[in-house]
Amino acid sequence: MNTKVWKVDKYVDNLESNPHVVDAAHLIRENEVVALPTETVYGLGGNAESDTAVAKIFTAKGRPGDNPLIIHIAEKVQLNRFVTEIPAKAEVLMDKFWPGPLTIIFNKKDGVLSEKATAGLSTVAVRMPDHPVALALLKKCGLPVAAPSANSSGKPSPTKAEHVIDDLNGKIAGVLDGGSTGVGVESTVVDCTEEIPVILRPGGVTKEQLEVVIGYVDVDPALTDDEARPKAPGMKYRHYAPNAPLFMVSGTSRFLQQLVEEKQQEGLRVGVLTTEEQVAAYQADLVLACGRRAELETVAAALYETLRGFNQKNVDIIFSEMFPGTGVGHAIMNRLQKAAGNRMISEKAPTPESSRE
Ligand code: TXA
Ligand code: MG
């Protein structure tokens, strides 16, 4: 399949009549799949009411079938078609954060959406993206659009159209290239089917921001406890991983630099993930600065591109600094820990090597 790339300037007026948006909307109505920019990451969109379209999404990504998709809408009234009720707290959240990086889980009406899109669950995840190109496409096609991140399953999510092409060229009908996404990490997923809402995936809207408008919000225990079973099926998979094994390092930059040198002595090519503030503290085969630690939003925005960057220079092992777990740092640490498969080396605890001595 020849994958079309349509460049669209997100700042022009009347995007709904832009010929590329019209083309893409037409393909979605024909049950083809196209990648679209959102404010978080690029999504791979298809008609959420069609098993054919949804099956194409899973195939292109190589995504496990038990991992449900987020349904994207352009207007709140679309919800009435496929959710049974809108709880009061969900209503408040939608007013405050939509369009924006917040996905809300509702109870689902049966028989409207493709069962494949919701992986057979009785609930459905919905969001309204805050991106003019995405909104124009959604309005033009007039359908609920299922859209997971537009990467091959397991890889870092795409924040540029080039990343989508790297992973999915030839496997999808087209990509609407609206430039770099802004937030850089995916939407926060919050389950509003219970009295106390629960964060199933940390993301662009922080726990602190949610609590300002609806009071106490729980966090799925699986986010901190390896043994617990996550309520968002996708959270159980290893994700966002660069090709080389990644280790989180808790400790000083001197400690991290020592780890680099040990591995280089073993003949390995070593990468370091740090920030602009600390980049001069390391000598390694590849040192990448991921935004500025003083502004964690810049770290979130650069995270996936930085993880992809390690694949372009062959490194054998990557050490990453840690980040604070509050605000958008919660999402950053969640994604890094997943990319690392939870491997962490701590300066305080003995490393396997040092305990053998
Ligand atoms: O920012 C985003 O949310 C991006 C853009 C493209 O909108 N999309 C995205 O989709 O990250 P995806 O498929 O990569 O992640 C969807 C997450 C998965 O962890 C999935 O398990 C969870 O949402 N999810 C979907 N439906 C669910 C449901 N009914 N109950 C619990 N979790 C659900
Ligand atoms: Mg994803």
Short mmCIF file of C-alpha atoms and ligand atoms in Angstrom, two decimals:
data_model
loop_
_atom_site.label_atom_id
_atom_site.label_comp_id
_atom_site.label_asym_id
_atom_site.label_seq_id
_atom_site.Cartn_x
_atom_site.Cartn_y
_atom_site.Cartn_z
CA MET A 1 0.00 0.00 0.00
CA ASN A 2 1.26 3.46 -0.88
CA THR A 3 1.05 5.62 2.24
CA LYS A 4 0.14 9.22 1.37
CA VAL A 5 1.70 12.07 3.34
CA TRP A 6 -0.50 15.17 3.44
CA LYS A 7 1.11 18.30 4.92
CA VAL A 8 -1.47 20.52 6.62
CA ASP A 9 -0.78 23.86 8.28
CA LYS A 10 -2.71 23.73 11.53
CA TYR A 11 -2.94 27.51 11.79
CA VAL A 12 -5.02 28.17 8.65
CA ASP A 13 -8.77 28.78 8.83
CA ASN A 14 -11.40 26.47 7.46
CA LEU A 15 -9.46 23.24 7.90
CA GLU A 16 -12.62 21.23 7.32
CA SER A 17 -12.50 22.17 3.65
CA ASN A 18 -8.75 21.65 3.28
CA PRO A 19 -8.40 19.13 0.41
CA HIS A 20 -6.07 16.87 2.40
CA VAL A 21 -8.41 16.77 5.38
CA VAL A 22 -11.29 16.03 2.99
CA ASP A 23 -9.26 13.18 1.41
CA ALA A 24 -8.41 11.71 4.81
CA ALA A 25 -12.02 11.99 6.03
CA HIS A 26 -13.19 10.24 2.87
CA LEU A 27 -10.75 7.37 3.47
CA ILE A 28 -11.97 7.01 7.07
CA ARG A 29 -15.55 6.78 5.80
CA GLU A 30 -14.34 4.04 3.44
CA ASN A 31 -13.00 2.15 6.48
CA GLU A 32 -9.34 2.82 5.68
CA VAL A 33 -6.96 3.96 8.44
CA VAL A 34 -5.04 7.25 8.51
CA ALA A 35 -2.66 8.80 11.03
CA LEU A 36 -3.56 12.19 12.45
CA PRO A 37 -1.82 14.71 14.69
CA THR A 38 -3.24 15.37 18.16
CA GLU A 39 -1.92 17.61 20.94
CA THR A 40 -0.40 14.56 22.70
CA VAL A 41 0.98 12.13 20.11
CA TYR A 42 -0.01 11.07 16.57
CA GLY A 43 -2.96 8.70 16.48
CA LEU A 44 -3.86 5.98 13.97
CA GLY A 45 -7.52 6.67 13.23
CA GLY A 46 -10.27 4.48 11.85
CA ASN A 47 -14.07 4.27 11.93
CA ALA A 48 -14.88 3.08 15.47
CA GLU A 49 -18.20 1.61 14.30
CA SER A 50 -16.57 -0.70 11.75
CA ASP A 51 -14.93 -4.04 12.59
CA THR A 52 -13.10 -3.84 9.25
CA ALA A 53 -11.51 -0.49 10.03
CA VAL A 54 -10.65 -1.42 13.61
CA ALA A 55 -9.07 -4.70 12.51
CA LYS A 56 -6.82 -2.68 10.15
CA ILE A 57 -5.63 -0.55 13.08
CA PHE A 58 -4.66 -3.62 15.14
CA THR A 59 -2.92 -5.24 12.16
CA ALA A 60 -0.92 -2.15 11.15
CA LYS A 61 0.37 -1.67 14.69
CA GLY A 62 0.79 -5.35 15.57
CA ARG A 63 -1.28 -4.57 18.66
CA PRO A 64 -2.58 -7.32 20.99
CA GLY A 65 -6.36 -7.69 20.52
CA ASP A 66 -7.12 -7.46 24.25
CA ASN A 67 -5.95 -3.84 24.42
CA PRO A 68 -8.93 -1.49 23.78
CA LEU A 69 -8.71 1.76 21.82
CA ILE A 70 -9.63 5.34 22.72
CA ILE A 71 -12.61 6.75 20.78
CA HIS A 72 -12.09 10.33 19.54
CA ILE A 73 -14.97 12.74 19.07
CA ALA A 74 -15.32 16.39 18.03
CA GLU A 75 -18.58 17.24 19.89
CA LYS A 76 -19.95 16.13 23.23
CA VAL A 77 -23.35 15.17 21.74
CA GLN A 78 -21.67 12.26 19.93
CA LEU A 79 -21.35 10.58 23.34
CA ASN A 80 -25.09 9.95 23.55
CA ARG A 81 -24.84 7.45 20.74
CA PHE A 82 -22.58 5.02 22.59
CA VAL A 83 -22.44 5.69 26.36
CA THR A 84 -25.22 4.72 28.79
CA GLU A 85 -24.88 7.71 31.14
CA ILE A 86 -22.70 10.73 31.84
CA PRO A 87 -21.81 10.88 35.56
CA ALA A 88 -21.76 14.36 37.16
CA LYS A 89 -18.00 14.32 37.73
CA ALA A 90 -17.38 13.34 34.12
CA GLU A 91 -19.52 16.28 33.03
CA VAL A 92 -17.36 18.65 35.11
CA LEU A 93 -14.16 17.14 33.71
CA MET A 94 -15.36 17.46 30.12
CA ASP A 95 -16.31 21.12 30.65
CA LYS A 96 -12.93 21.89 32.12
CA PHE A 97 -10.51 19.75 30.08
CA TRP A 98 -12.10 19.05 26.67
CA PRO A 99 -10.83 19.49 24.11
CA GLY A 100 -7.60 18.32 25.77
CA PRO A 101 -5.37 15.46 26.93
CA LEU A 102 -7.94 13.73 29.13
CA THR A 103 -9.59 10.38 28.29
CA ILE A 104 -12.69 9.44 30.27
CA ILE A 105 -14.00 5.87 30.74
CA PHE A 106 -17.80 5.54 30.54
CA ASN A 107 -20.23 2.62 30.61
CA LYS A 108 -20.93 1.61 27.03
CA LYS A 109 -24.17 1.17 25.09
CA ASP A 110 -24.03 -2.14 23.28
CA GLY A 111 -24.30 -2.57 19.54
CA VAL A 112 -22.95 0.78 18.29
CA LEU A 113 -19.17 0.62 18.37
CA SER A 114 -17.09 -2.23 17.02
CA GLU A 115 -16.59 -4.79 19.81
CA LYS A 116 -12.98 -5.04 18.65
CA ALA A 117 -12.43 -1.35 19.46
CA THR A 118 -13.41 -1.87 23.09
CA ALA A 119 -11.84 -5.35 23.28
CA GLY A 120 -15.19 -6.74 24.40
CA LEU A 121 -15.32 -4.60 27.60
CA SER A 122 -18.57 -3.10 28.93
CA THR A 123 -16.85 0.30 29.14
CA VAL A 124 -15.46 2.71 26.56
CA ALA A 125 -12.61 5.26 26.67
CA VAL A 126 -13.39 8.61 24.98
CA ARG A 127 -11.55 11.85 24.38
CA MET A 128 -11.83 15.10 22.41
CA PRO A 129 -8.35 16.03 21.15
CA ASP A 130 -7.20 19.65 21.26
CA HIS A 131 -5.71 19.87 17.79
CA PRO A 132 -7.29 21.82 14.93
CA VAL A 133 -6.38 19.19 12.30
CA ALA A 134 -7.75 16.32 14.40
CA LEU A 135 -10.95 18.23 15.16
CA ALA A 136 -11.43 19.18 11.50
CA LEU A 137 -10.99 15.55 10.43
CA LEU A 138 -13.41 14.29 13.09
CA LYS A 139 -16.04 16.85 12.09
CA LYS A 140 -15.61 16.19 8.40
CA CYS A 141 -15.98 12.42 8.66
CA GLY A 142 -18.78 12.72 11.22
CA LEU A 143 -17.86 9.42 12.90
CA PRO A 144 -16.41 8.41 16.24
CA VAL A 145 -12.78 7.60 15.42
CA ALA A 146 -10.84 4.90 17.25
CA ALA A 147 -7.20 5.98 17.49
CA PRO A 148 -4.33 4.41 19.41
CA SER A 149 -0.91 6.03 19.19
CA ALA A 150 0.39 5.61 15.62
CA ASN A 151 3.53 3.60 16.43
CA SER A 152 4.33 -0.08 15.99
CA SER A 153 3.20 -1.78 19.17
CA GLY A 154 5.90 -1.56 21.86
CA LYS A 155 7.82 1.34 20.25
CA PRO A 156 7.89 4.93 21.57
CA SER A 157 4.76 6.87 20.53
CA PRO A 158 5.15 9.22 17.52
CA THR A 159 5.39 12.96 18.10
CA LYS A 160 6.16 13.77 14.44
CA ALA A 161 4.76 12.48 11.14
CA GLU A 162 8.28 11.15 10.35
CA HIS A 163 8.03 8.77 13.33
CA VAL A 164 4.72 7.43 11.97
CA ILE A 165 6.35 6.86 8.58
CA ASP A 166 9.34 5.12 10.21
CA ASP A 167 6.98 2.60 11.83
CA LEU A 168 3.96 2.28 9.53
CA ASN A 169 4.96 3.22 5.97
CA GLY A 170 3.18 0.94 3.49
CA LYS A 171 0.78 -0.33 6.15
CA ILE A 172 -1.70 2.59 6.34
CA ALA A 173 -3.55 4.75 3.81
CA GLY A 174 -2.01 8.07 4.83
CA VAL A 175 -0.63 10.49 7.39
CA LEU A 176 -1.87 14.02 8.00
CA ASP A 177 1.37 15.83 8.84
CA GLY A 178 0.50 18.71 11.17
CA GLY A 179 4.02 19.16 12.56
CA SER A 180 5.23 18.25 16.04
CA THR A 181 2.64 17.42 18.68
CA GLY A 182 2.74 19.66 21.75
CA VAL A 183 2.29 17.75 25.02
CA GLY A 184 4.42 14.79 23.95
CA VAL A 185 2.97 12.16 26.31
CA GLU A 186 -0.46 10.57 25.88
CA SER A 187 -3.69 11.66 27.51
CA THR A 188 -4.47 10.89 31.14
CA VAL A 189 -6.98 8.02 31.34
CA VAL A 190 -9.50 8.43 34.16
CA ASP A 191 -12.22 5.92 34.99
CA CYS A 192 -15.43 7.77 35.88
CA THR A 193 -17.65 4.69 36.22
CA GLU A 194 -16.99 4.54 39.99
CA GLU A 195 -18.01 7.09 42.64
CA ILE A 196 -14.36 8.03 43.16
CA PRO A 197 -12.67 8.50 39.78
CA VAL A 198 -9.48 6.50 39.25
CA ILE A 199 -6.44 7.42 37.14
CA LEU A 200 -5.58 4.36 35.04
CA ARG A 201 -2.78 6.05 33.08
CA PRO A 202 -1.04 9.32 34.06
CA GLY A 203 -0.73 11.78 31.18
CA GLY A 204 -1.09 15.34 29.95
CA VAL A 205 -3.62 16.40 32.62
CA THR A 206 -2.15 15.96 36.11
CA LYS A 207 -3.76 14.43 39.21
CA GLU A 208 -3.39 17.83 40.87
CA GLN A 209 -5.34 19.52 38.05
CA LEU A 210 -8.12 16.92 38.23
CA GLU A 211 -8.45 17.27 42.00
CA VAL A 212 -8.90 21.03 41.80
CA VAL A 213 -12.19 20.48 39.96
CA ILE A 214 -13.61 17.16 41.26
CA GLY A 215 -11.88 16.56 44.61
CA TYR A 216 -10.07 13.37 45.56
CA VAL A 217 -9.01 11.11 42.70
CA ASP A 218 -7.57 7.61 43.18
CA VAL A 219 -4.64 6.14 41.28
CA ASP A 220 -4.83 2.55 40.00
CA PRO A 221 -2.60 0.56 42.41
CA ALA A 222 -1.11 -1.24 39.40
CA LEU A 223 0.72 2.00 38.52
CA THR A 224 2.97 1.59 41.54
CA ASP A 225 2.71 -2.13 42.33
CA ASP A 226 4.20 -4.55 39.82
CA GLU A 227 2.08 -7.44 41.08
CA ALA A 228 -1.31 -5.70 40.75
CA ARG A 229 -3.36 -6.19 37.57
CA PRO A 230 -3.86 -2.85 35.75
CA LYS A 231 -7.43 -1.75 34.93
CA ALA A 232 -6.26 -0.24 31.63
CA PRO A 233 -5.32 -3.40 29.73
CA GLY A 234 -2.61 -1.56 27.78
CA MET A 235 -0.67 -0.75 30.92
CA LYS A 236 0.47 -4.35 31.36
CA TYR A 237 2.58 -4.33 28.21
CA ARG A 238 6.20 -3.22 27.88
CA HIS A 239 6.01 -0.02 25.90
CA TYR A 240 7.92 2.93 24.58
CA ALA A 241 11.11 0.89 24.49
CA PRO A 242 14.21 1.89 22.52
CA ASN A 243 16.13 -1.02 20.94
CA ALA A 244 18.87 -1.11 23.58
CA PRO A 245 18.04 -2.01 27.20
CA LEU A 246 17.31 1.06 29.31
CA PHE A 247 18.04 1.39 33.03
CA MET A 248 16.70 4.13 35.32
CA VAL A 249 19.44 5.41 37.60
CA SER A 250 18.66 6.80 41.03
CA GLY A 251 21.63 8.74 42.34
CA THR A 252 24.09 11.49 41.50
CA SER A 253 25.42 12.26 38.03
CA ARG A 254 28.81 11.05 39.29
CA PHE A 255 27.31 7.66 40.07
CA LEU A 256 25.67 7.50 36.65
CA GLN A 257 28.96 8.45 34.96
CA GLN A 258 30.71 5.62 36.86
CA LEU A 259 28.16 3.15 35.49
CA VAL A 260 28.90 4.47 32.00
CA GLU A 261 32.62 3.91 32.44
CA GLU A 262 32.18 0.40 33.83
CA LYS A 263 30.12 -0.61 30.83
CA GLN A 264 32.52 1.04 28.37
CA GLN A 265 35.35 -0.96 29.93
CA GLU A 266 33.34 -4.08 29.14
CA GLY A 267 33.40 -2.91 25.50
CA LEU A 268 29.79 -1.69 25.33
CA ARG A 269 28.59 1.50 23.61
CA VAL A 270 26.71 3.46 26.24
CA GLY A 271 23.93 6.07 25.92
CA VAL A 272 22.79 8.56 28.57
CA LEU A 273 19.39 10.24 28.81
CA THR A 274 19.70 13.53 30.68
CA THR A 275 18.47 17.12 30.39
CA GLU A 276 20.00 20.33 29.05
CA GLU A 277 21.08 21.37 32.54
CA GLN A 278 23.20 18.24 33.08
CA VAL A 279 24.38 17.36 29.60
CA ALA A 280 27.97 18.46 30.28
CA ALA A 281 28.24 16.15 33.29
CA TYR A 282 28.53 13.02 31.14
CA GLN A 283 31.01 11.47 28.75
CA ALA A 284 29.44 8.53 26.95
CA ASP A 285 29.03 7.25 23.39
CA LEU A 286 25.76 9.16 23.03
CA VAL A 287 24.46 11.75 25.51
CA LEU A 288 20.96 13.06 24.70
CA ALA A 289 19.36 16.02 26.45
CA CYS A 290 15.61 15.56 26.83
CA GLY A 291 14.24 19.05 27.49
CA ARG A 292 14.94 21.09 30.61
CA ARG A 293 14.51 19.59 34.06
CA ALA A 294 13.39 22.99 35.39
CA GLU A 295 10.35 22.79 33.07
CA LEU A 296 9.08 19.23 33.05
CA GLU A 297 6.66 20.03 30.21
CA THR A 298 9.70 20.33 27.92
CA VAL A 299 10.90 16.88 29.07
CA ALA A 300 7.47 15.38 28.27
CA ALA A 301 7.46 17.06 24.84
CA ALA A 302 10.91 15.66 23.95
CA LEU A 303 10.69 12.23 25.63
CA TYR A 304 9.64 9.93 22.79
CA GLU A 305 11.81 11.61 20.18
CA THR A 306 14.78 11.22 22.54
CA LEU A 307 14.01 7.52 23.08
CA ARG A 308 13.82 7.09 19.30
CA GLY A 309 17.12 9.01 19.00
CA PHE A 310 19.00 6.22 20.77
CA ASN A 311 18.04 3.85 17.94
CA GLN A 312 19.73 6.03 15.33
CA LYS A 313 23.19 5.58 16.87
CA ASN A 314 23.81 2.00 17.83
CA VAL A 315 24.18 1.93 21.58
CA ASP A 316 24.21 -1.31 23.58
CA ILE A 317 22.83 0.04 26.84
CA ILE A 318 21.17 3.27 28.02
CA PHE A 319 21.19 4.88 31.46
CA SER A 320 18.52 7.46 32.27
CA GLU A 321 18.23 10.04 35.00
CA MET A 322 15.09 9.98 37.16
CA PHE A 323 12.45 12.73 37.34
CA PRO A 324 10.14 13.90 40.12
CA GLY A 325 6.87 11.94 40.16
CA THR A 326 4.55 14.92 40.57
CA GLY A 327 2.71 17.02 37.97
CA VAL A 328 3.53 15.89 34.44
CA GLY A 329 6.57 14.12 36.00
CA HIS A 330 4.11 11.35 36.97
CA ALA A 331 3.53 10.57 33.27
CA ILE A 332 7.23 10.98 32.38
CA MET A 333 8.34 8.50 35.08
CA ASN A 334 5.54 6.08 34.16
CA ARG A 335 6.67 6.00 30.51
CA LEU A 336 10.38 5.76 31.38
CA GLN A 337 9.75 2.92 33.83
CA LYS A 338 7.80 1.06 31.15
CA ALA A 339 10.53 1.71 28.59
CA ALA A 340 13.00 0.32 31.15
CA GLY A 341 10.82 -2.70 31.94
CA ASN A 342 11.09 -1.39 35.54
CA ARG A 343 14.86 -1.92 35.68
CA MET A 344 16.44 0.51 38.11
CA ILE A 345 19.90 0.90 39.56
CA SER A 346 20.10 2.78 42.82
CA GLU A 347 23.21 4.38 44.28
CA LYS A 348 22.06 3.50 47.80
CA ALA A 349 21.29 -0.18 47.21
CA PRO A 350 24.19 -2.44 46.21
CA THR A 351 24.25 -3.22 42.46
CA PRO A 352 24.42 -6.93 41.51
CA GLU A 353 28.11 -6.43 40.60
CA SER A 354 29.14 -4.74 43.84
CA SER A 355 27.30 -7.27 46.03
CA ARG A 356 29.33 -10.08 44.48
CA GLU A 357 32.64 -8.52 45.52
O1 TXA B 1 -3.14 10.77 23.91
C1 TXA B 1 -3.69 9.69 23.65
O2 TXA B 1 -4.52 9.17 24.41
C2 TXA B 1 -3.36 9.02 22.31
C3 TXA B 1 -3.86 9.92 21.19
C4 TXA B 1 -3.63 9.31 19.82
O3 TXA B 1 -5.19 10.27 21.41
N1 TXA B 1 -3.92 7.71 22.23
C5 TXA B 1 -3.43 6.67 22.94
O4 TXA B 1 -4.05 5.45 22.69
O5 TXA B 1 -2.53 6.76 23.75
P1 TXA B 1 -3.42 4.04 23.09
O6 TXA B 1 -4.25 3.05 22.42
O7 TXA B 1 -1.97 4.03 22.79
O8 TXA B 1 -3.70 3.92 24.64
C6 TXA B 1 -5.01 3.70 25.12
C7 TXA B 1 -4.98 3.31 26.58
C8 TXA B 1 -4.49 1.90 26.77
O9 TXA B 1 -3.68 1.81 27.95
C9 TXA B 1 -5.80 1.12 26.96
O10 TXA B 1 -5.64 -0.08 27.68
C10 TXA B 1 -6.65 2.14 27.72
O11 TXA B 1 -6.32 3.38 27.10
N2 TXA B 1 -8.10 1.89 27.54
C11 TXA B 1 -8.84 2.00 26.42
N3 TXA B 1 -10.13 1.65 26.66
C12 TXA B 1 -10.22 1.32 27.96
C13 TXA B 1 -11.27 0.89 28.82
N4 TXA B 1 -12.51 0.71 28.39
N5 TXA B 1 -10.98 0.65 30.13
C14 TXA B 1 -9.73 0.82 30.59
N6 TXA B 1 -8.68 1.24 29.82
C15 TXA B 1 -8.92 1.48 28.54
MG MG B 2 0.12 3.68 22.73
#
